mmCIF file with all atom_site columns, C-alpha atoms in Angstrom:
data_model
loop_
_atom_site.group_PDB
_atom_site.id
_atom_site.type_symbol
_atom_site.label_atom_id
_atom_site.label_alt_id
_atom_site.label_comp_id
_atom_site.label_asym_id
_atom_site.label_entity_id
_atom_site.label_seq_id
_atom_site.pdbx_PDB_ins_code
_atom_site.Cartn_x
_atom_site.Cartn_y
_atom_site.Cartn_z
_atom_site.occupancy
_atom_site.B_iso_or_equiv
_atom_site.pdbx_formal_charge
_atom_site.auth_seq_id
_atom_site.auth_comp_id
_atom_site.auth_asym_id
_atom_site.auth_atom_id
_atom_site.pdbx_PDB_model_num
ATOM 1   C CA . SER A 1 1   ? 122.158 102.472 96.946  1.00 0.00 ? 219 SER A CA 1
ATOM 2   C CA . LEU A 1 2   ? 120.132 100.324 99.197  1.00 0.00 ? 220 LEU A CA 1
ATOM 3   C CA . PRO A 1 3   ? 122.092 97.762  101.315 1.00 0.00 ? 221 PRO A CA 1
ATOM 4   C CA . THR A 1 4   ? 122.245 94.016  100.079 1.00 0.00 ? 222 THR A CA 1
ATOM 5   C CA . PRO A 1 5   ? 120.582 91.109  101.972 1.00 0.00 ? 223 PRO A CA 1
ATOM 6   C CA . GLU A 1 6   ? 124.132 90.089  103.082 1.00 0.00 ? 224 GLU A CA 1
ATOM 7   C CA . GLU A 1 7   ? 124.729 93.774  104.442 1.00 0.00 ? 225 GLU A CA 1
ATOM 8   C CA . MET A 1 8   ? 121.256 93.849  106.215 1.00 0.00 ? 226 MET A CA 1
ATOM 9   C CA . SER A 1 9   ? 122.131 90.572  108.008 1.00 0.00 ? 227 SER A CA 1
ATOM 10  C CA . LEU A 1 10  ? 124.762 92.416  109.801 1.00 0.00 ? 228 LEU A CA 1
ATOM 11  C CA . LEU A 1 11  ? 122.696 95.700  110.108 1.00 0.00 ? 229 LEU A CA 1
ATOM 12  C CA . HIS A 1 12  ? 119.111 94.838  111.118 1.00 0.00 ? 230 HIS A CA 1
ATOM 13  C CA . PRO A 1 13  ? 117.814 92.672  113.903 1.00 0.00 ? 231 PRO A CA 1
ATOM 14  C CA . LEU A 1 14  ? 115.350 91.023  111.757 1.00 0.00 ? 232 LEU A CA 1
ATOM 15  C CA . ASN A 1 15  ? 118.042 89.371  109.790 1.00 0.00 ? 233 ASN A CA 1
ATOM 16  C CA . TRP A 1 16  ? 120.416 88.688  112.565 1.00 0.00 ? 234 TRP A CA 1
ATOM 17  C CA . ASP A 1 17  ? 121.322 85.173  113.763 1.00 0.00 ? 235 ASP A CA 1
ATOM 18  C CA . GLU A 1 18  ? 118.788 83.310  115.629 1.00 0.00 ? 236 GLU A CA 1
ATOM 19  C CA . ASN A 1 19  ? 120.946 83.111  118.783 1.00 0.00 ? 237 ASN A CA 1
ATOM 20  C CA . VAL A 1 20  ? 121.421 86.913  118.872 1.00 0.00 ? 238 VAL A CA 1
ATOM 21  C CA . GLN A 1 21  ? 117.608 87.280  118.224 1.00 0.00 ? 239 GLN A CA 1
ATOM 22  C CA . GLU A 1 22  ? 117.027 85.133  121.393 1.00 0.00 ? 240 GLU A CA 1
ATOM 23  C CA . GLN A 1 23  ? 119.108 87.505  123.470 1.00 0.00 ? 241 GLN A CA 1
ATOM 24  C CA . LEU A 1 24  ? 117.238 90.379  121.993 1.00 0.00 ? 242 LEU A CA 1
ATOM 25  C CA . GLN A 1 25  ? 113.928 88.739  122.761 1.00 0.00 ? 243 GLN A CA 1
ATOM 26  C CA . SER A 1 26  ? 114.765 88.454  126.444 1.00 0.00 ? 244 SER A CA 1
ATOM 27  C CA . SER A 1 27  ? 116.130 91.986  126.824 1.00 0.00 ? 245 SER A CA 1
ATOM 28  C CA . SER A 1 28  ? 113.622 94.038  124.934 1.00 0.00 ? 246 SER A CA 1
ATOM 29  C CA . THR A 1 29  ? 110.271 95.422  125.589 1.00 0.00 ? 247 THR A CA 1
ATOM 30  C CA . LYS A 1 30  ? 109.485 95.205  121.868 1.00 0.00 ? 248 LYS A CA 1
ATOM 31  C CA . LYS A 1 31  ? 109.479 91.333  121.242 1.00 0.00 ? 249 LYS A CA 1
ATOM 32  C CA . ILE A 1 32  ? 111.329 90.519  117.969 1.00 0.00 ? 250 ILE A CA 1
ATOM 33  C CA . TYR A 1 33  ? 109.709 87.122  117.686 1.00 0.00 ? 251 TYR A CA 1
ATOM 34  C CA . ARG A 1 34  ? 106.221 88.573  117.634 1.00 0.00 ? 252 ARG A CA 1
ATOM 35  C CA . LEU A 1 35  ? 107.416 90.904  114.729 1.00 0.00 ? 253 LEU A CA 1
ATOM 36  C CA . LEU A 1 36  ? 109.045 88.023  112.959 1.00 0.00 ? 254 LEU A CA 1
ATOM 37  C CA . ASP A 1 37  ? 105.759 85.829  113.122 1.00 0.00 ? 255 ASP A CA 1
ATOM 38  C CA . ASP A 1 38  ? 103.913 88.607  111.745 1.00 0.00 ? 256 ASP A CA 1
ATOM 39  C CA . ILE A 1 39  ? 106.381 88.906  108.838 1.00 0.00 ? 257 ILE A CA 1
ATOM 40  C CA . ASP A 1 40  ? 106.194 85.196  108.264 1.00 0.00 ? 258 ASP A CA 1
ATOM 41  C CA . ASP A 1 41  ? 102.270 85.284  108.459 1.00 0.00 ? 259 ASP A CA 1
ATOM 42  C CA . ASP A 1 42  ? 102.181 88.109  105.887 1.00 0.00 ? 260 ASP A CA 1
ATOM 43  C CA . SER A 1 43  ? 104.593 86.534  103.430 1.00 0.00 ? 261 SER A CA 1
ATOM 44  C CA . SER A 1 44  ? 102.786 83.315  103.705 1.00 0.00 ? 262 SER A CA 1
ATOM 45  C CA . TRP A 1 45  ? 99.527  84.968  102.765 1.00 0.00 ? 263 TRP A CA 1
ATOM 46  C CA . LEU A 1 46  ? 101.168 87.019  99.966  1.00 0.00 ? 264 LEU A CA 1
ATOM 47  C CA . ASN A 1 47  ? 102.702 83.859  98.494  1.00 0.00 ? 265 ASN A CA 1
ATOM 48  C CA . GLU A 1 48  ? 99.489  81.965  98.678  1.00 0.00 ? 266 GLU A CA 1
ATOM 49  C CA . LYS A 1 49  ? 97.148  84.705  97.487  1.00 0.00 ? 267 LYS A CA 1
ATOM 50  C CA . VAL A 1 50  ? 99.382  86.773  95.138  1.00 0.00 ? 268 VAL A CA 1
ATOM 51  C CA . TRP A 1 51  ? 102.979 85.687  94.211  1.00 0.00 ? 269 TRP A CA 1
ATOM 52  C CA . ALA A 1 52  ? 102.535 81.874  93.656  1.00 0.00 ? 270 ALA A CA 1
ATOM 53  C CA . LEU A 1 53  ? 99.607  82.788  91.267  1.00 0.00 ? 271 LEU A CA 1
ATOM 54  C CA . ASP A 1 54  ? 101.852 84.346  88.571  1.00 0.00 ? 272 ASP A CA 1
ATOM 55  C CA . ARG A 1 55  ? 105.640 83.653  88.953  1.00 0.00 ? 273 ARG A CA 1
ATOM 56  C CA . ASN A 1 56  ? 106.234 85.434  85.758  1.00 0.00 ? 274 ASN A CA 1
ATOM 57  C CA . LYS A 1 57  ? 105.114 88.765  87.238  1.00 0.00 ? 275 LYS A CA 1
ATOM 58  C CA . PHE A 1 58  ? 106.319 87.834  90.741  1.00 0.00 ? 276 PHE A CA 1
ATOM 59  C CA . PRO A 1 59  ? 109.737 85.963  90.501  1.00 0.00 ? 277 PRO A CA 1
ATOM 60  C CA . GLU A 1 60  ? 111.222 84.454  93.570  1.00 0.00 ? 278 GLU A CA 1
ATOM 61  C CA . THR A 1 61  ? 114.473 85.849  92.618  1.00 0.00 ? 279 THR A CA 1
ATOM 62  C CA . ILE A 1 62  ? 115.948 88.592  90.313  1.00 0.00 ? 280 ILE A CA 1
ATOM 63  C CA . LYS A 1 63  ? 119.438 88.997  88.920  1.00 0.00 ? 281 LYS A CA 1
ATOM 64  C CA . ILE A 1 64  ? 120.975 92.382  89.221  1.00 0.00 ? 282 ILE A CA 1
ATOM 65  C CA . GLN A 1 65  ? 123.989 93.737  87.432  1.00 0.00 ? 283 GLN A CA 1
ATOM 66  C CA . ILE A 1 66  ? 126.635 94.827  89.824  1.00 0.00 ? 284 ILE A CA 1
ATOM 67  C CA . GLY A 1 67  ? 129.339 96.856  88.255  1.00 0.00 ? 285 GLY A CA 1
ATOM 68  C CA . ASP A 1 68  ? 130.563 95.882  84.696  1.00 0.00 ? 286 ASP A CA 1
ATOM 69  C CA . ASP A 1 69  ? 130.884 92.291  85.028  1.00 0.00 ? 287 ASP A CA 1
ATOM 70  C CA . ALA A 1 70  ? 129.149 90.851  88.024  1.00 0.00 ? 288 ALA A CA 1
ATOM 71  C CA . VAL A 1 71  ? 125.447 89.645  88.285  1.00 0.00 ? 289 VAL A CA 1
ATOM 72  C CA . GLU A 1 72  ? 124.026 89.052  91.540  1.00 0.00 ? 290 GLU A CA 1
ATOM 73  C CA . GLU A 1 73  ? 120.826 86.924  92.252  1.00 0.00 ? 291 GLU A CA 1
ATOM 74  C CA . ARG A 1 74  ? 118.700 88.449  95.025  1.00 0.00 ? 292 ARG A CA 1
ATOM 75  C CA . PRO A 1 75  ? 115.656 87.272  96.636  1.00 0.00 ? 293 PRO A CA 1
ATOM 76  C CA . CYS A 1 76  ? 112.495 89.077  95.529  1.00 0.00 ? 294 CYS A CA 1
ATOM 77  C CA . PHE A 1 77  ? 108.832 87.857  95.953  1.00 0.00 ? 295 PHE A CA 1
ATOM 78  C CA . SER A 1 78  ? 109.753 85.171  98.459  1.00 0.00 ? 296 SER A CA 1
ATOM 79  C CA . PRO A 1 79  ? 109.832 84.984  102.334 1.00 0.00 ? 297 PRO A CA 1
ATOM 80  C CA . ASP A 1 80  ? 113.399 86.016  102.380 1.00 0.00 ? 298 ASP A CA 1
ATOM 81  C CA . GLY A 1 81  ? 112.783 88.815  99.961  1.00 0.00 ? 299 GLY A CA 1
ATOM 82  C CA . PHE A 1 82  ? 109.798 90.160  101.961 1.00 0.00 ? 300 PHE A CA 1
ATOM 83  C CA . ARG A 1 83  ? 111.902 90.044  105.208 1.00 0.00 ? 301 ARG A CA 1
ATOM 84  C CA . HIS A 1 84  ? 114.534 91.998  103.452 1.00 0.00 ? 302 HIS A CA 1
ATOM 85  C CA . ALA A 1 85  ? 112.006 94.720  102.225 1.00 0.00 ? 303 ALA A CA 1
ATOM 86  C CA . VAL A 1 86  ? 110.579 94.897  105.746 1.00 0.00 ? 304 VAL A CA 1
ATOM 87  C CA . SER A 1 87  ? 113.923 95.237  107.292 1.00 0.00 ? 305 SER A CA 1
ATOM 88  C CA . LEU A 1 88  ? 114.953 98.039  104.737 1.00 0.00 ? 306 LEU A CA 1
ATOM 89  C CA . VAL A 1 89  ? 111.688 99.880  105.447 1.00 0.00 ? 307 VAL A CA 1
ATOM 90  C CA . ARG A 1 90  ? 112.059 99.586  109.134 1.00 0.00 ? 308 ARG A CA 1
ATOM 91  C CA . SER A 1 91  ? 115.693 100.715 109.142 1.00 0.00 ? 309 SER A CA 1
ATOM 92  C CA . ARG A 1 92  ? 114.541 103.883 107.411 1.00 0.00 ? 310 ARG A CA 1
ATOM 93  C CA . SER A 1 93  ? 111.349 104.525 109.675 1.00 0.00 ? 311 SER A CA 1
ATOM 94  C CA . PHE A 1 94  ? 110.893 106.683 112.485 1.00 0.00 ? 312 PHE A CA 1
ATOM 95  C CA . PHE A 1 95  ? 108.220 106.966 115.498 1.00 0.00 ? 313 PHE A CA 1
ATOM 96  C CA . VAL A 1 96  ? 106.136 109.981 114.945 1.00 0.00 ? 314 VAL A CA 1
ATOM 97  C CA . ASP A 1 97  ? 103.131 110.871 117.095 1.00 0.00 ? 315 ASP A CA 1
ATOM 98  C CA . GLY A 1 98  ? 103.231 107.155 118.345 1.00 0.00 ? 316 GLY A CA 1
ATOM 99  C CA . SER A 1 99  ? 103.201 105.476 115.001 1.00 0.00 ? 317 SER A CA 1
ATOM 100 C CA . LEU A 1 100 ? 106.093 104.069 112.906 1.00 0.00 ? 318 LEU A CA 1
ATOM 101 C CA . ARG A 1 101 ? 106.271 106.338 109.807 1.00 0.00 ? 319 ARG A CA 1
ATOM 102 C CA . LEU A 1 102 ? 108.431 106.245 106.633 1.00 0.00 ? 320 LEU A CA 1
ATOM 103 C CA . LEU A 1 103 ? 109.820 109.677 105.923 1.00 0.00 ? 321 LEU A CA 1
ATOM 104 C CA . PRO A 1 104 ? 110.906 110.015 102.452 1.00 0.00 ? 322 PRO A CA 1
ATOM 105 C CA . TYR A 1 105 ? 114.132 111.819 101.758 1.00 0.00 ? 323 TYR A CA 1
ATOM 106 C CA . LEU A 1 106 ? 115.169 111.871 105.542 1.00 0.00 ? 324 LEU A CA 1
ATOM 107 C CA . ASP A 1 107 ? 117.585 109.020 104.750 1.00 0.00 ? 325 ASP A CA 1
ATOM 108 C CA . TYR A 1 108 ? 119.570 111.301 102.529 1.00 0.00 ? 326 TYR A CA 1
ATOM 109 C CA . ALA A 1 109 ? 120.639 113.379 105.729 1.00 0.00 ? 327 ALA A CA 1
ATOM 110 C CA . ASN A 1 110 ? 123.472 110.851 106.230 1.00 0.00 ? 328 ASN A CA 1
ATOM 111 C CA . HIS A 1 111 ? 124.990 110.896 102.771 1.00 0.00 ? 329 HIS A CA 1
ATOM 112 C CA . ASP A 1 112 ? 127.634 113.032 101.155 1.00 0.00 ? 330 ASP A CA 1
ATOM 113 C CA . ASP A 1 113 ? 126.619 115.759 98.871  1.00 0.00 ? 331 ASP A CA 1
ATOM 114 C CA . PHE A 1 114 ? 128.970 114.372 96.184  1.00 0.00 ? 332 PHE A CA 1
ATOM 115 C CA . ASP A 1 115 ? 128.825 111.097 94.312  1.00 0.00 ? 333 ASP A CA 1
ATOM 116 C CA . SER A 1 116 ? 131.848 108.934 95.406  1.00 0.00 ? 334 SER A CA 1
#
């Protein structure tokens, strides 16, 4: 299964604490604030032009059954949900021929053959 937003807050720089992002910003050639601004701009546009127009189709949060008893609420069509989705895609993307590409099924390479 895919990591939860809480798990991604530890795993991916887009979801790290602002103080850590500040350190990354000053040490990286790929400026994280530029990417974060782009994500914020895109989610604002999507919210204004698509999501907010029909919250029945595009709920801000969804409830997911976890195990037999637990239900967890997660962000969906919202800035937090969009950032989570972008971080999931970027964590599974690779640079191929100078462009960032999502390579389906390559993520399975780091999983066991058997269900645990």
